[in-house]
XYZ file of C-alpha atoms in Angstrom:
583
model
C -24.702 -85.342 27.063
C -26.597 -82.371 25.430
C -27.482 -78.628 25.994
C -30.339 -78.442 27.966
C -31.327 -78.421 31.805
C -29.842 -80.987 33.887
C -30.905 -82.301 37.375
C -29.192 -84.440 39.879
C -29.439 -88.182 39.790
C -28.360 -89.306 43.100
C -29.844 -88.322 46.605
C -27.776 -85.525 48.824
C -28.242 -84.529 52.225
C -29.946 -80.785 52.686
C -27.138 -78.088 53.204
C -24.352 -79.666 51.489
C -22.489 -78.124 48.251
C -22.588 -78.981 44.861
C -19.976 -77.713 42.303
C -20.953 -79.322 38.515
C -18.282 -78.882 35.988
C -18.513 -79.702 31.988
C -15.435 -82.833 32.394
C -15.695 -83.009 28.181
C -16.146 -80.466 25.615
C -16.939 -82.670 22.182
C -14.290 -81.404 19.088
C -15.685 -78.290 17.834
C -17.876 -77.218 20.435
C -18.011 -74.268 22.566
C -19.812 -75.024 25.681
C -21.116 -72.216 28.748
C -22.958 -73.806 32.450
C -24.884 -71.913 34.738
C -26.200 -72.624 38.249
C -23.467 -74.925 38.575
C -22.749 -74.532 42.590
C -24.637 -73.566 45.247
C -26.243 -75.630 48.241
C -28.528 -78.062 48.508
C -32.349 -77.142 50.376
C -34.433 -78.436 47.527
C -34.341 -80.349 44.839
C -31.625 -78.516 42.152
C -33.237 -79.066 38.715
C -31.273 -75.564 36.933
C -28.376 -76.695 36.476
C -27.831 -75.443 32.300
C -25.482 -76.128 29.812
C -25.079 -74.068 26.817
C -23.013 -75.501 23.048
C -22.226 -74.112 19.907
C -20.429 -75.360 17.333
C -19.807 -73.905 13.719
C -21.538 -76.751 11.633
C -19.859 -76.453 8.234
C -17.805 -74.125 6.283
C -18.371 -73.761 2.340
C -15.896 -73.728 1.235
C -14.662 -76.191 3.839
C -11.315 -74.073 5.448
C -8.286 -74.197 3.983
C -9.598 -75.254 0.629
C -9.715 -73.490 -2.670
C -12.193 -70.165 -2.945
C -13.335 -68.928 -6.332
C -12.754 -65.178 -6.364
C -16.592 -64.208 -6.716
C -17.706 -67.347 -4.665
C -19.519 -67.223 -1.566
C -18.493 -68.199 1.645
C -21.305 -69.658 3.716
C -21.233 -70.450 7.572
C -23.889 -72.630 9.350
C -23.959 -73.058 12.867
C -25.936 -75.226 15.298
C -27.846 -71.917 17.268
C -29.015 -68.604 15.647
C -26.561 -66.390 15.977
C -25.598 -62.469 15.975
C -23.074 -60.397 15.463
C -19.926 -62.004 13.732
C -18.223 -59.058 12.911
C -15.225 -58.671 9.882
C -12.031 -57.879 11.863
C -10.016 -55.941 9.193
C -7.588 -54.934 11.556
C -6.149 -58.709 12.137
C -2.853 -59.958 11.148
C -0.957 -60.161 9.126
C -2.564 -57.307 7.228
C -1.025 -58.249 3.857
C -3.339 -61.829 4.030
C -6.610 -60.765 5.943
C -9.282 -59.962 2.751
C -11.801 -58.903 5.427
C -12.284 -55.663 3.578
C -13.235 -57.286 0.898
C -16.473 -58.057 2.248
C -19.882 -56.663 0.737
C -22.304 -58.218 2.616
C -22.595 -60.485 5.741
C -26.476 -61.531 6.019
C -27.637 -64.008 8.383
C -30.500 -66.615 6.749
C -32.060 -69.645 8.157
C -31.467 -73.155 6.950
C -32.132 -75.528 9.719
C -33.344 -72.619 12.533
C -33.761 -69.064 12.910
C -30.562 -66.887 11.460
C -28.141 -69.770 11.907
C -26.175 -69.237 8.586
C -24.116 -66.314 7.761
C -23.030 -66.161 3.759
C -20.234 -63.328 3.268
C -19.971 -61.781 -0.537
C -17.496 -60.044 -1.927
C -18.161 -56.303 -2.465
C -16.400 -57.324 -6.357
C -14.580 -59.494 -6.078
C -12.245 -61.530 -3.074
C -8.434 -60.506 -3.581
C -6.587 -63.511 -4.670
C -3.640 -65.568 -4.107
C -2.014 -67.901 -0.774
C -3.057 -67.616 2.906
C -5.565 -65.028 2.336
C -7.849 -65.456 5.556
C -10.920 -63.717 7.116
C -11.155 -63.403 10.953
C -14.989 -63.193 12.320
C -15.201 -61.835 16.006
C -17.982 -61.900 18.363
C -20.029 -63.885 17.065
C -22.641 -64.704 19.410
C -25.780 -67.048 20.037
C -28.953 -65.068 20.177
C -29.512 -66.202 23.888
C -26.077 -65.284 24.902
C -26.175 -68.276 26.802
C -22.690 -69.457 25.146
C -20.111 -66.863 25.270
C -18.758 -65.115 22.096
C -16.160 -67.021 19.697
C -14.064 -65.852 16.938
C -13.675 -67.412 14.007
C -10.737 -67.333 11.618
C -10.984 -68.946 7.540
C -8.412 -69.585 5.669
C -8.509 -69.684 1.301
C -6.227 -69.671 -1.828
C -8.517 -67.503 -3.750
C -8.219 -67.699 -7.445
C -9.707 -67.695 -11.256
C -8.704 -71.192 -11.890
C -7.890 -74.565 -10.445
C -6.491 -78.152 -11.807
C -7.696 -81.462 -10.055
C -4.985 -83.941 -9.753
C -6.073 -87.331 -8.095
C -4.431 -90.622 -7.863
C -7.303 -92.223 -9.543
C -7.613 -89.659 -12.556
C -6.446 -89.479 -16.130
C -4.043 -86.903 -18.227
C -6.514 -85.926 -20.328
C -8.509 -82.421 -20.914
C -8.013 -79.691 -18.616
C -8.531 -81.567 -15.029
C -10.809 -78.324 -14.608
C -13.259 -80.184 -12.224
C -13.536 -82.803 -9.547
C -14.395 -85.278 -12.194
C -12.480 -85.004 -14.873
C -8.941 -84.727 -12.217
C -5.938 -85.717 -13.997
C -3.459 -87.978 -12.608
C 0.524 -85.936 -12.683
C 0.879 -82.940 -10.960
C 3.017 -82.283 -14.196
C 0.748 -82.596 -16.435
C -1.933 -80.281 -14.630
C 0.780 -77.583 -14.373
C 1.110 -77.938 -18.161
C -2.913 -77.473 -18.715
C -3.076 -74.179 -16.462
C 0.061 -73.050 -18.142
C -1.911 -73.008 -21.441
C -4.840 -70.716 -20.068
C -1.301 -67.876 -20.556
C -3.096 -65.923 -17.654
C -1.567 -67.266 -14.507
C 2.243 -65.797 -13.962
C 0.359 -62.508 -14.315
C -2.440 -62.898 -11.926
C -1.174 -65.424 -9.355
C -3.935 -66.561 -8.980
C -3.984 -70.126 -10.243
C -3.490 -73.490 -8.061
C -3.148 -77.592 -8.532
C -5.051 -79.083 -5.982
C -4.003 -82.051 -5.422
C -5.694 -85.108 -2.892
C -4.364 -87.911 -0.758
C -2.077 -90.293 -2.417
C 0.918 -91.754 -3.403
C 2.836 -89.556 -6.742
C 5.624 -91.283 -7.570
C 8.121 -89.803 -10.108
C 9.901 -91.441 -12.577
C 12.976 -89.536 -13.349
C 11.393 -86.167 -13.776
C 11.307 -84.005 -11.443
C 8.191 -81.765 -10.693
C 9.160 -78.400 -12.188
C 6.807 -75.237 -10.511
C 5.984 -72.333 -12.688
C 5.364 -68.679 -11.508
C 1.437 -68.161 -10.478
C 0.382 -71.909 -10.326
C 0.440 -72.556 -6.984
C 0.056 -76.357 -5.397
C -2.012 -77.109 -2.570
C -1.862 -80.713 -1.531
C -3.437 -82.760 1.335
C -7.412 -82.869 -0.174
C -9.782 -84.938 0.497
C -10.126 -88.104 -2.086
C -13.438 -85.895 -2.840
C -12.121 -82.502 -2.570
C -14.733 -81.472 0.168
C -12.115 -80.730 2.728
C -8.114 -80.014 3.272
C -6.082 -80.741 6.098
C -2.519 -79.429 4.893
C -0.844 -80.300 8.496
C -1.304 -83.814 7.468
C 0.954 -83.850 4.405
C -0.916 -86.900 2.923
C -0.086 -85.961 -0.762
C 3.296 -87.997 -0.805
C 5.153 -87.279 -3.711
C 8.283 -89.662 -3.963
C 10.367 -92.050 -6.659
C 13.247 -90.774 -8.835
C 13.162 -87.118 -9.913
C 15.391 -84.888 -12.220
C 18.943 -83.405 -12.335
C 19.428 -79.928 -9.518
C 22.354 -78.737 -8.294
C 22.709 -81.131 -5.645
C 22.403 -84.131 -7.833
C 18.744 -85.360 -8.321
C 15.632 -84.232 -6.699
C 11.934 -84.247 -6.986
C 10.605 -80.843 -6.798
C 12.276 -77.580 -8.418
C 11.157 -74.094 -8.039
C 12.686 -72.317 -11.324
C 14.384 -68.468 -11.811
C 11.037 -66.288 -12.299
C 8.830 -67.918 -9.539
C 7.555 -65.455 -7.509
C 7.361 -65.979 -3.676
C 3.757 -65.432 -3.813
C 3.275 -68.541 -5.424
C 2.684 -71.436 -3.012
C 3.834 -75.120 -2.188
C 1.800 -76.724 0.907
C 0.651 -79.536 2.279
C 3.347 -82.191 0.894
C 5.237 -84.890 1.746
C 8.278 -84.837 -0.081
C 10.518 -88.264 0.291
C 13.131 -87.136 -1.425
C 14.700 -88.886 -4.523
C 15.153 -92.576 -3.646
C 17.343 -93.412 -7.079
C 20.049 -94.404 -4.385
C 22.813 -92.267 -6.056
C 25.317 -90.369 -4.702
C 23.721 -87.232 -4.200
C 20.212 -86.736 -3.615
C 17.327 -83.672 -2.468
C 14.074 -83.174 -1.930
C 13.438 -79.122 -3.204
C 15.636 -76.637 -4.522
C 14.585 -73.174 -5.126
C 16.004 -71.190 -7.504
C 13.387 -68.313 -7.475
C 10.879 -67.572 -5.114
C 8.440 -69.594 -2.699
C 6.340 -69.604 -0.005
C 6.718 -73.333 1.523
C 4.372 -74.336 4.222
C 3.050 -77.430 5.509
C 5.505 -80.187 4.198
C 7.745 -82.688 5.234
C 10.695 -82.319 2.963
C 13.176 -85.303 2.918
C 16.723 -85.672 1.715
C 16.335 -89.082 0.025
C 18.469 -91.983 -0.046
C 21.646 -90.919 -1.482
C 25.121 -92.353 -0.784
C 27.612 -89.340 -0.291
C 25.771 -86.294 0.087
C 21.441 -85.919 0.911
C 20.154 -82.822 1.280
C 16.221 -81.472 2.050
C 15.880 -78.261 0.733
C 18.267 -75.858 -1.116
C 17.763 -72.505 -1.649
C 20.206 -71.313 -3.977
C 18.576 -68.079 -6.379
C 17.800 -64.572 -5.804
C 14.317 -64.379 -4.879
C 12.542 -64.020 -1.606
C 11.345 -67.247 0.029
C 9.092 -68.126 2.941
C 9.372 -70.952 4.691
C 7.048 -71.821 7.772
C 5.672 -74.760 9.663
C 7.693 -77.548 7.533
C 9.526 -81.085 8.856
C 12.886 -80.408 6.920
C 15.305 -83.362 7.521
C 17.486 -85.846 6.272
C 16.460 -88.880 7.963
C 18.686 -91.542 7.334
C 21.872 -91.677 8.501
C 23.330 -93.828 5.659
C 24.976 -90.948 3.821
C 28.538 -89.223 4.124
C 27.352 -86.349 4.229
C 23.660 -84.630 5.654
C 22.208 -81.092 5.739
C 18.547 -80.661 6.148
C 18.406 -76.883 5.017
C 20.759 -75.316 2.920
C 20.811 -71.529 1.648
C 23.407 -70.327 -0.714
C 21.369 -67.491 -1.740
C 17.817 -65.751 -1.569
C 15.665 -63.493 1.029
C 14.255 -65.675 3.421
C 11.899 -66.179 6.499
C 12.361 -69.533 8.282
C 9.541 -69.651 10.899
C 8.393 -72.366 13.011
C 10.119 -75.026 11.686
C 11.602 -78.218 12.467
C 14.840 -78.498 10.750
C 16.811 -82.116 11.642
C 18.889 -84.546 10.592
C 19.542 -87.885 11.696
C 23.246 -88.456 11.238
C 25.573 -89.392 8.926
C 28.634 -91.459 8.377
C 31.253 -88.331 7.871
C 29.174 -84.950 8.622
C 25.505 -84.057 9.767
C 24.757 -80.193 9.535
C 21.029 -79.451 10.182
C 21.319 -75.427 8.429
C 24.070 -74.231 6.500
C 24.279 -70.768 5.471
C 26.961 -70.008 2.465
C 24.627 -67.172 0.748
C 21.634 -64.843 1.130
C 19.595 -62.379 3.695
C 16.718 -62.902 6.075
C 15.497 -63.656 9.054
C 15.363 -67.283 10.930
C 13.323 -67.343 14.244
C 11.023 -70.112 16.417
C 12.609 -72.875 14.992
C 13.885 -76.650 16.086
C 17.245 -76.659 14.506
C 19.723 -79.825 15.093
C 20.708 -82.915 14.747
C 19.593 -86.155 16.318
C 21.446 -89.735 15.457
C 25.080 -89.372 15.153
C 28.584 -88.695 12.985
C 32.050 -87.983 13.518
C 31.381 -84.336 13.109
C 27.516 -82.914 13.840
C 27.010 -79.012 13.329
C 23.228 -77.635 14.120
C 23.655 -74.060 12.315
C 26.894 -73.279 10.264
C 27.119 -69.556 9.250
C 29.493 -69.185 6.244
C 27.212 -66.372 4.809
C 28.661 -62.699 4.204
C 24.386 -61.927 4.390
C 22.700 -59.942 7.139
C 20.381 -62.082 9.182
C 18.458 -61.891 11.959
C 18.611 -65.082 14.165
C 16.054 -65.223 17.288
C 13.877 -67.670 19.374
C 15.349 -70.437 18.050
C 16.105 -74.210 19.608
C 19.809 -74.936 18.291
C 21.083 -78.133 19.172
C 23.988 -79.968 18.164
C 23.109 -83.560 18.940
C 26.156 -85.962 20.895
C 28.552 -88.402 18.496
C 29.578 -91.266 19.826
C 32.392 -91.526 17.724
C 35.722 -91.480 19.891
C 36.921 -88.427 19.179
C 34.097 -86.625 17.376
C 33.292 -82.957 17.152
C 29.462 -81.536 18.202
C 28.946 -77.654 17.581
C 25.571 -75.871 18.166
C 26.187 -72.833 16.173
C 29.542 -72.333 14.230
C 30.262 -69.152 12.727
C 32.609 -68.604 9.886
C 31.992 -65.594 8.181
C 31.967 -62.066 8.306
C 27.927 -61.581 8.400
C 25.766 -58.890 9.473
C 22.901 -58.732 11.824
C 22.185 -60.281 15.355
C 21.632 -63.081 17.106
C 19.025 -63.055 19.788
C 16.909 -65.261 22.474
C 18.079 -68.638 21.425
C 18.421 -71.440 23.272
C 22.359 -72.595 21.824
C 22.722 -75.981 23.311
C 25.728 -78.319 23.186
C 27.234 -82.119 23.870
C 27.784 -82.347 27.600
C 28.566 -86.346 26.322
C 30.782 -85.820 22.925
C 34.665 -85.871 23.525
C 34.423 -82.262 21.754
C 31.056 -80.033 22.525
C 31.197 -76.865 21.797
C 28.222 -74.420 21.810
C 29.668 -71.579 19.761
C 32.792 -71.624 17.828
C 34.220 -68.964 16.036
C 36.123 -69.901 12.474
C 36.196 -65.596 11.792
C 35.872 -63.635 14.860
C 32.248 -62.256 15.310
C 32.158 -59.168 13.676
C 31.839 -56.103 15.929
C 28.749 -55.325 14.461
C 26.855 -58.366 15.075
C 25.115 -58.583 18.296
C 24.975 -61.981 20.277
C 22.801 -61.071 22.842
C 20.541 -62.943 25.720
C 21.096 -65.777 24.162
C 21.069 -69.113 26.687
C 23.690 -71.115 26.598
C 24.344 -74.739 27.694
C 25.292 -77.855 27.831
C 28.813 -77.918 26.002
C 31.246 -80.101 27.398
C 34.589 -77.969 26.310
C 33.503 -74.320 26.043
C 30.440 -72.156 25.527
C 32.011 -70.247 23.111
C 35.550 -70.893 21.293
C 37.229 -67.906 19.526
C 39.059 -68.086 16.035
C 42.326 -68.118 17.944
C 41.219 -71.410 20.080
C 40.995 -70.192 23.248
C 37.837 -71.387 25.243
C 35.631 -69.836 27.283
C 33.854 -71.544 29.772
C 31.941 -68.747 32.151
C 29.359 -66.157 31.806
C 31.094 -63.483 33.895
C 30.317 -59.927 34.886
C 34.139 -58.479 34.494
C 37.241 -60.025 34.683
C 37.502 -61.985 38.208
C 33.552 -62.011 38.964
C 31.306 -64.893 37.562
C 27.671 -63.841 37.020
C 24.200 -65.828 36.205
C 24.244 -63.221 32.932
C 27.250 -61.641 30.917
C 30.184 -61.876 28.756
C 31.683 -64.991 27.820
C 35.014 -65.248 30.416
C 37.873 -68.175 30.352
C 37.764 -70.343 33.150
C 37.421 -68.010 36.850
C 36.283 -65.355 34.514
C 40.296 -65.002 34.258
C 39.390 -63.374 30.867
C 36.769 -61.860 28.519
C 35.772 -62.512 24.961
C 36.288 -58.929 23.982
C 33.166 -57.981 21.310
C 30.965 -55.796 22.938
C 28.129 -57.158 20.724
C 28.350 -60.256 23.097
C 26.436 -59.167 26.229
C 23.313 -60.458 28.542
C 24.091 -63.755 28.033
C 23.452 -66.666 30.168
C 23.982 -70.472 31.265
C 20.961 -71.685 32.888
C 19.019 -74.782 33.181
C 15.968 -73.909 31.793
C 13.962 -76.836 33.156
C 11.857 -77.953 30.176
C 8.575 -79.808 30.627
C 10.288 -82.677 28.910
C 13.644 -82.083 27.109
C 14.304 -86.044 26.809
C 10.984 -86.147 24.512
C 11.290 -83.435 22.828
C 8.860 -81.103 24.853
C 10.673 -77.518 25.287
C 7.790 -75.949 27.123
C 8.487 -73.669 30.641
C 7.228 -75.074 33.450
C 6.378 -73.080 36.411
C 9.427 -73.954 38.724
C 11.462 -72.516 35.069
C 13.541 -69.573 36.293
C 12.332 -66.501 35.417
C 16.083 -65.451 34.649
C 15.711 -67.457 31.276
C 11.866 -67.275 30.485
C 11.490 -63.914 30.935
C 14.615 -63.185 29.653
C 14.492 -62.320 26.506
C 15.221 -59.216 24.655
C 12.216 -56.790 22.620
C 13.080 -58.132 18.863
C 12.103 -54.527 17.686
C 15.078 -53.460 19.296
C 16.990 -55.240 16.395
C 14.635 -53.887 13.692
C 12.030 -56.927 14.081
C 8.748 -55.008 12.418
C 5.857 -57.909 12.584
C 6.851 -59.856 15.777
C 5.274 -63.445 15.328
C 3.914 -65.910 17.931
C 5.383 -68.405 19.640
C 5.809 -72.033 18.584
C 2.186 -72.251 20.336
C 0.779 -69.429 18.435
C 0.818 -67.546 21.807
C 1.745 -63.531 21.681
C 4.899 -62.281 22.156
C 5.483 -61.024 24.572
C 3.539 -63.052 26.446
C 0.947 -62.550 29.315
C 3.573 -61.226 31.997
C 4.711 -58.362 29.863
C 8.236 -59.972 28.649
C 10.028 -61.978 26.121
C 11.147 -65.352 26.616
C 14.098 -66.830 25.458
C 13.503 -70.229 22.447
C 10.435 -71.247 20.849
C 7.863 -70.831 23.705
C 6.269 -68.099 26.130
C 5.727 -69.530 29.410
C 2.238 -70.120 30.411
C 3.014 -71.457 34.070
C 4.852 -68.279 35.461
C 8.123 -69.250 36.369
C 10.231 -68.716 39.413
C-alpha cells in the first residue's frame, strides 16, 4: 500500500519459495521491488518497494506556456539527472534547446523540483514539446523514467468560458469572455498575431452553441479547447468543448467552423467537439478549410442535413495536418454522406478515424477530387448502411502517398447494393502501400478495389492485404474481375498479382505486386480491435514494405505509438505493429 519494507503476514513452512509481485501500480506511479523471491529459513522482513510519481506540472501539460514562463516539475522523491533530449522527434516541435537552465530546488524534500528556463526566450507556436530522459531518484531504488511536456507557447492568450461575458479583452482567467468569436475579434485587435503565430483562444468545458454564424479562424490565433472550468489543466483527447447549433454559409451549405484563404497551417484547432450544423437543411458540415490547419484532437460531425452531410472539407491551397480526430457523419438520415472530403490542399491524415454511418442513397467515408499528401494509420470506412457505400474514392489527378491504413467498405443490405473498399477513378500519382483493403463478403456486390481509370503505370499498389470481397479483389476499368493473388498465369500464390479466377489471367500493371489475401486474425475485428495476435501469420504482420522505399522521410508510429518497424526488425501491414510475434 506504500513504498517502504514489507514483511509477510501469514505463517510458511521453512524451505518453501516465495515470489512477491507489485499486482497494482496506482495512475502515475512508477514502482521498482527488491528481494521479492527467494526461500524461506527465517523470517523474510526485506521485501522493498520503491514509487515515484511526477507530482505536478506548471504549467499543467498540454496547457498554454508563456514564452518567458517557467516550467516547474515536482516530484514525490529527490531526484537526479533529467536530462533535455534535443535529439527527440519530431525535431521541428521539440524546444529542448531552448533550455537555459535546469536546477533542481527543494519544496517538500531534498532536490525534488526541477524548474527549466528559457535561455531567452521558449520558441512559440502548436505542439512544441520537451522530452526529459533519465531522470532518476537519488537512491536509484526506482528505475529511470522519461518524461515528455507538451505546450502552445505564445505572447498572448483569450479566455473563453461558458460562464463569462463579451466584454474587455478576456486576457485572464477572470475576466473570460463567453464566444469564441468574440475572443478571436479581441486578439485580432492586438495586430501582432498573423505575424508571430503565436496567439491562442483557450477555451474550457462547455456547451457553444452557434446561432447562424459560423466560427470564422484567423491566421496566428490558434484555439485550444478541452480546459478545465478553472484553466489549471487540459485534456484535449476528451473533446469536452462542444461547439454545436446553426452556423454560417460554406461551400457545402452551412457549417460551424471555417478556416479562411491566408490561415497558415501552423495555426491550430484542438481539442473540439464539433456537432456539425443541426439547422436540418439540406446540406450541412462541420469544418471546411480553405487555407491552412493543423487539426488535432476533435470529433468533427456532419450535422443533420437532409440531402448531403459532410465532416470536414478541405477545399484551398494550403497545407493541412490532420491527426488523431473522430471524422464522421453519424446519422444515416441523409442522401448523401462523406466524412472527409479533399478537393484541394497539401495534407497529412494520420491516425485518424474517418466513418460514416450510412445513408439513404450514398455513404463515402474519404473522397479525394483535389490536392497532394500523404494519408497513413488511419480507420477509414463506413459502418450502417446504403444502397451504394465507398470507404476511399480517388478522383484526384494529385500525388499521394497511401500506407498503413484500415479501409473498409462496410456491407448494404439493400438488395442489390454496391460496397467498394477503395475505388479509383483518376489518373493520380504516387503509391499505395501496407493497407489492409477490406470488402463485403455479405453485400450482393463487394468489391475491394475497382478501377473507374486503369491504375496508372506509375502508381505502385504494393503489399497491400486484401480481403473479404464477395465478387472480386480487384475489378479493372474494362469489368473484368479478378479473384486470385497468383504468382504467373496458371499458379495461385499466398502473395502476387491480382489473377482471374485459376490465375487464368493477370491484371497487367507491374506497379501491382506483393500483394496478398490473408486472414489476418485480429484480436477482435467484430469490436473494432485490429490488433495482431500471436497465432497472426507472420506473412501479413511482418509483411509490410520499408515506406522510405516510396520516399516516406519521417516514418511515424503505429496507431499505438509503437516504432515502426517494430521490435522484430519489419513492417507490418494496417494500423498496428504486432507485439505478440506472430506465426
Amino acid at each position: 500500500s506504500s513504498s517502504g519494507t514489507h514483511t509477510f503476514t501469514n505463517t510458511y513452512l521453512s524451505g518453501s519459495s516465495y515470489n512477491v509481485s507489485i499486482q497494482s501500480i496506482p495512475a502515475g506511479y512508477t514502482c521498482s521491488i527488491s528481494n521479492n523471491s527467494g526461500t524461506f529459513t527465517d523470517n523474510v522482513s526485506n521485501v522493498r518497494v520503491d514509487c515515484l510519481r511526477l507530482v505536478t506540472i506548471s504549467p499543467a501539460d498540454s496547457t498554454f506556456l508563456g514564452v518567458s514562463q517557467p516550467i516547474v516539475l515536482t516530484f514525490t522523491k529527490p531526484m537526479t539527472g533529467c536530462a533535455v533530449d534535443t535529439t527527440a522527434t519530431p525535431a521541428a516541435s521539440n524546444f529542448g534547446s531552448d533550455v537555459g537552465s535546469a536546477v533542481l530546488s527543494t519544496t517538500n524534500t531534498t532536490n525534488d523540483t526541477l524548474t527549466l528556463t528559457p535561455t531567452t526566450t521558449w520558441s512559440n507556436g502548436a505542439g512544441r514539446f520537451i522530452q526529459l530522459v533519465n531522470c532518476q531518484t537519488v537512491d536509484g531504488t526506482v528505475p529511470a523514467i522519461s518524461i515528455r511536456i507538451q505546450y502552445f507557447v505564445g505572447s498572448n492568450a483569450a479566455y473563453v468560458s461558458p460562464t463569462g461575458a463579451d466584454v474587455g479583452a478576456c486576457g485572464s482567467i477572470a475576466t473570460a469572455c463567453l464566444t469564441i468569436n468574440y475572443a478571436i475579434t479581441r486578439l485580432q485587435s492586438l495586430g501582432t498575431c498573423a505575424g508571430s503565430q503565436d496567439c491562442a483562444v483557450l477555451v474550457a468545458n462547455g456547451t457553444y452553441t452557434l446561432t447562424g454564424t459560423s466560427i470564422t479562424l484567423s491566421n496566428g490565433i490558434s484555439l485550444q479547447g478541452s480546459y478545465a472550468t478553472d484553466f489549471s489543466s487540459r485534456f484535449p483527447s476528451q473533446r469536452s468543448s462542444v461547439i454545436t447549433g446553426t452556423g454560417g454559409a460554406c461551400s457545402v451549405g452551412q457549417c460551424l467552423v471555417v478556416s479562411p484563404l491566408g490561415v497558415a497551417a501552423t495555426t491550430a484547432f484542438s481539442g473540439f467537439t464539433v456537432m456539425g450544423d443541426q439547422s436540418g437543411g439540406a446540406n450541412t458540415g462541420g469544418m471546411e478549410v480553405s487555407g491552412g490547419l493543423s487539426i488535432t484532437n476533435n470529433r468533427i460531425d456532419g450535422g443533420n442535413g437532409t440531402l448531403n452531410r459532410s465532416a470536414l472539407n478541405i477545399t484551398g491551397v494550403g497545407a493541412v495536418a490532420i491527426a488523431n480526430n473522430r471524422i464522421e457523419v453519424s446519422g444515416n438520415g441523409a442522401a448523401n454522406a462523406a466524412a472527409l472530403n479533399i478537393t484541394g490542399g497539401a495534407v497529412e491524415v494520420y491516425l485518424n478515424q474517418i466513418l460514416t454511418n450510412g445513408a439513404t442513397t450514398a455513404a463515402q467515408a474519404l473522397v479525394m477530387t483535389g490536392g497532394s499528401g500523404s494519408i497513413y494509420t488511419n480507420g477509414i470506412g463506413n459502418t450502417g448502411t446504403a444502397p451504394t457505400m465507398l470507404g476511399f474514392t480517388i478522383q484526384a489527378t494529385g500525388n499521394y502517398r497511401i500506407y498503413n491504413n484500415m479501409i473498409f467498405s462496410g456491407d448494404t443490405s439493400t438488395p442489390g447494393g454496391t460496397a467498394v473498399a477503395l475505388q479509383l477513378g483518376a489518373l493520380f500519382t504516387g503509391d499505395i502501400f501496407n493497407n489492409f483493403i477490406i470488402g463485403s463478403s455479405t453485400s450482393s456486390t463487394g468489391i475491394c478495389i475497382q478501377e473507374n481509370l486503369a491504375i496508372p503505370a506509375v502508381v505502385d499498389l504494393v503489399s497491400n492485404d486484401v480481403l473479404g470481397c464477395s465478387t472480386a479483389l480487384l475489378e479493372d476499368a474494362g469489368g473484368v474481375q479478378y479473384t486470385s493473388i497468383c504468382s504467373a498465369v496458371g499458379t495461385p500464390a499466398a502473395i502476387g498479382n491480382f489473377g482471374t479466377p485459376g490465375c487464368a489471367a493477370l491484371y497487367g500493371n507491374a506497379g501491382l505486386k506483393n500483394n496478398m489475401s490473408i486472414d489476418p486474425l485480429f484480436a477482435n475485428s467484430a469490436s473494432g480491435d485490429f490488433h495482431y495476435t500471436a497465432s497472426s501469420p507472420c506473412t501479413v504482420a511482418q509483411g509490410g514494405v520499408d515506406p522510405t522505399t516510396y520516399g516516406v522521410i519521417v516514418i511515424w508510429p503505429d496507431g499505438d505509438f509503437t516504432a515502426r518497424p517494430g521490435a522484430d526488425g519489419f513492417y507490418s501491414i494496417g494500423i498496428y505493429e504486432p507485439q505478440l510475434g506472430c506465426l
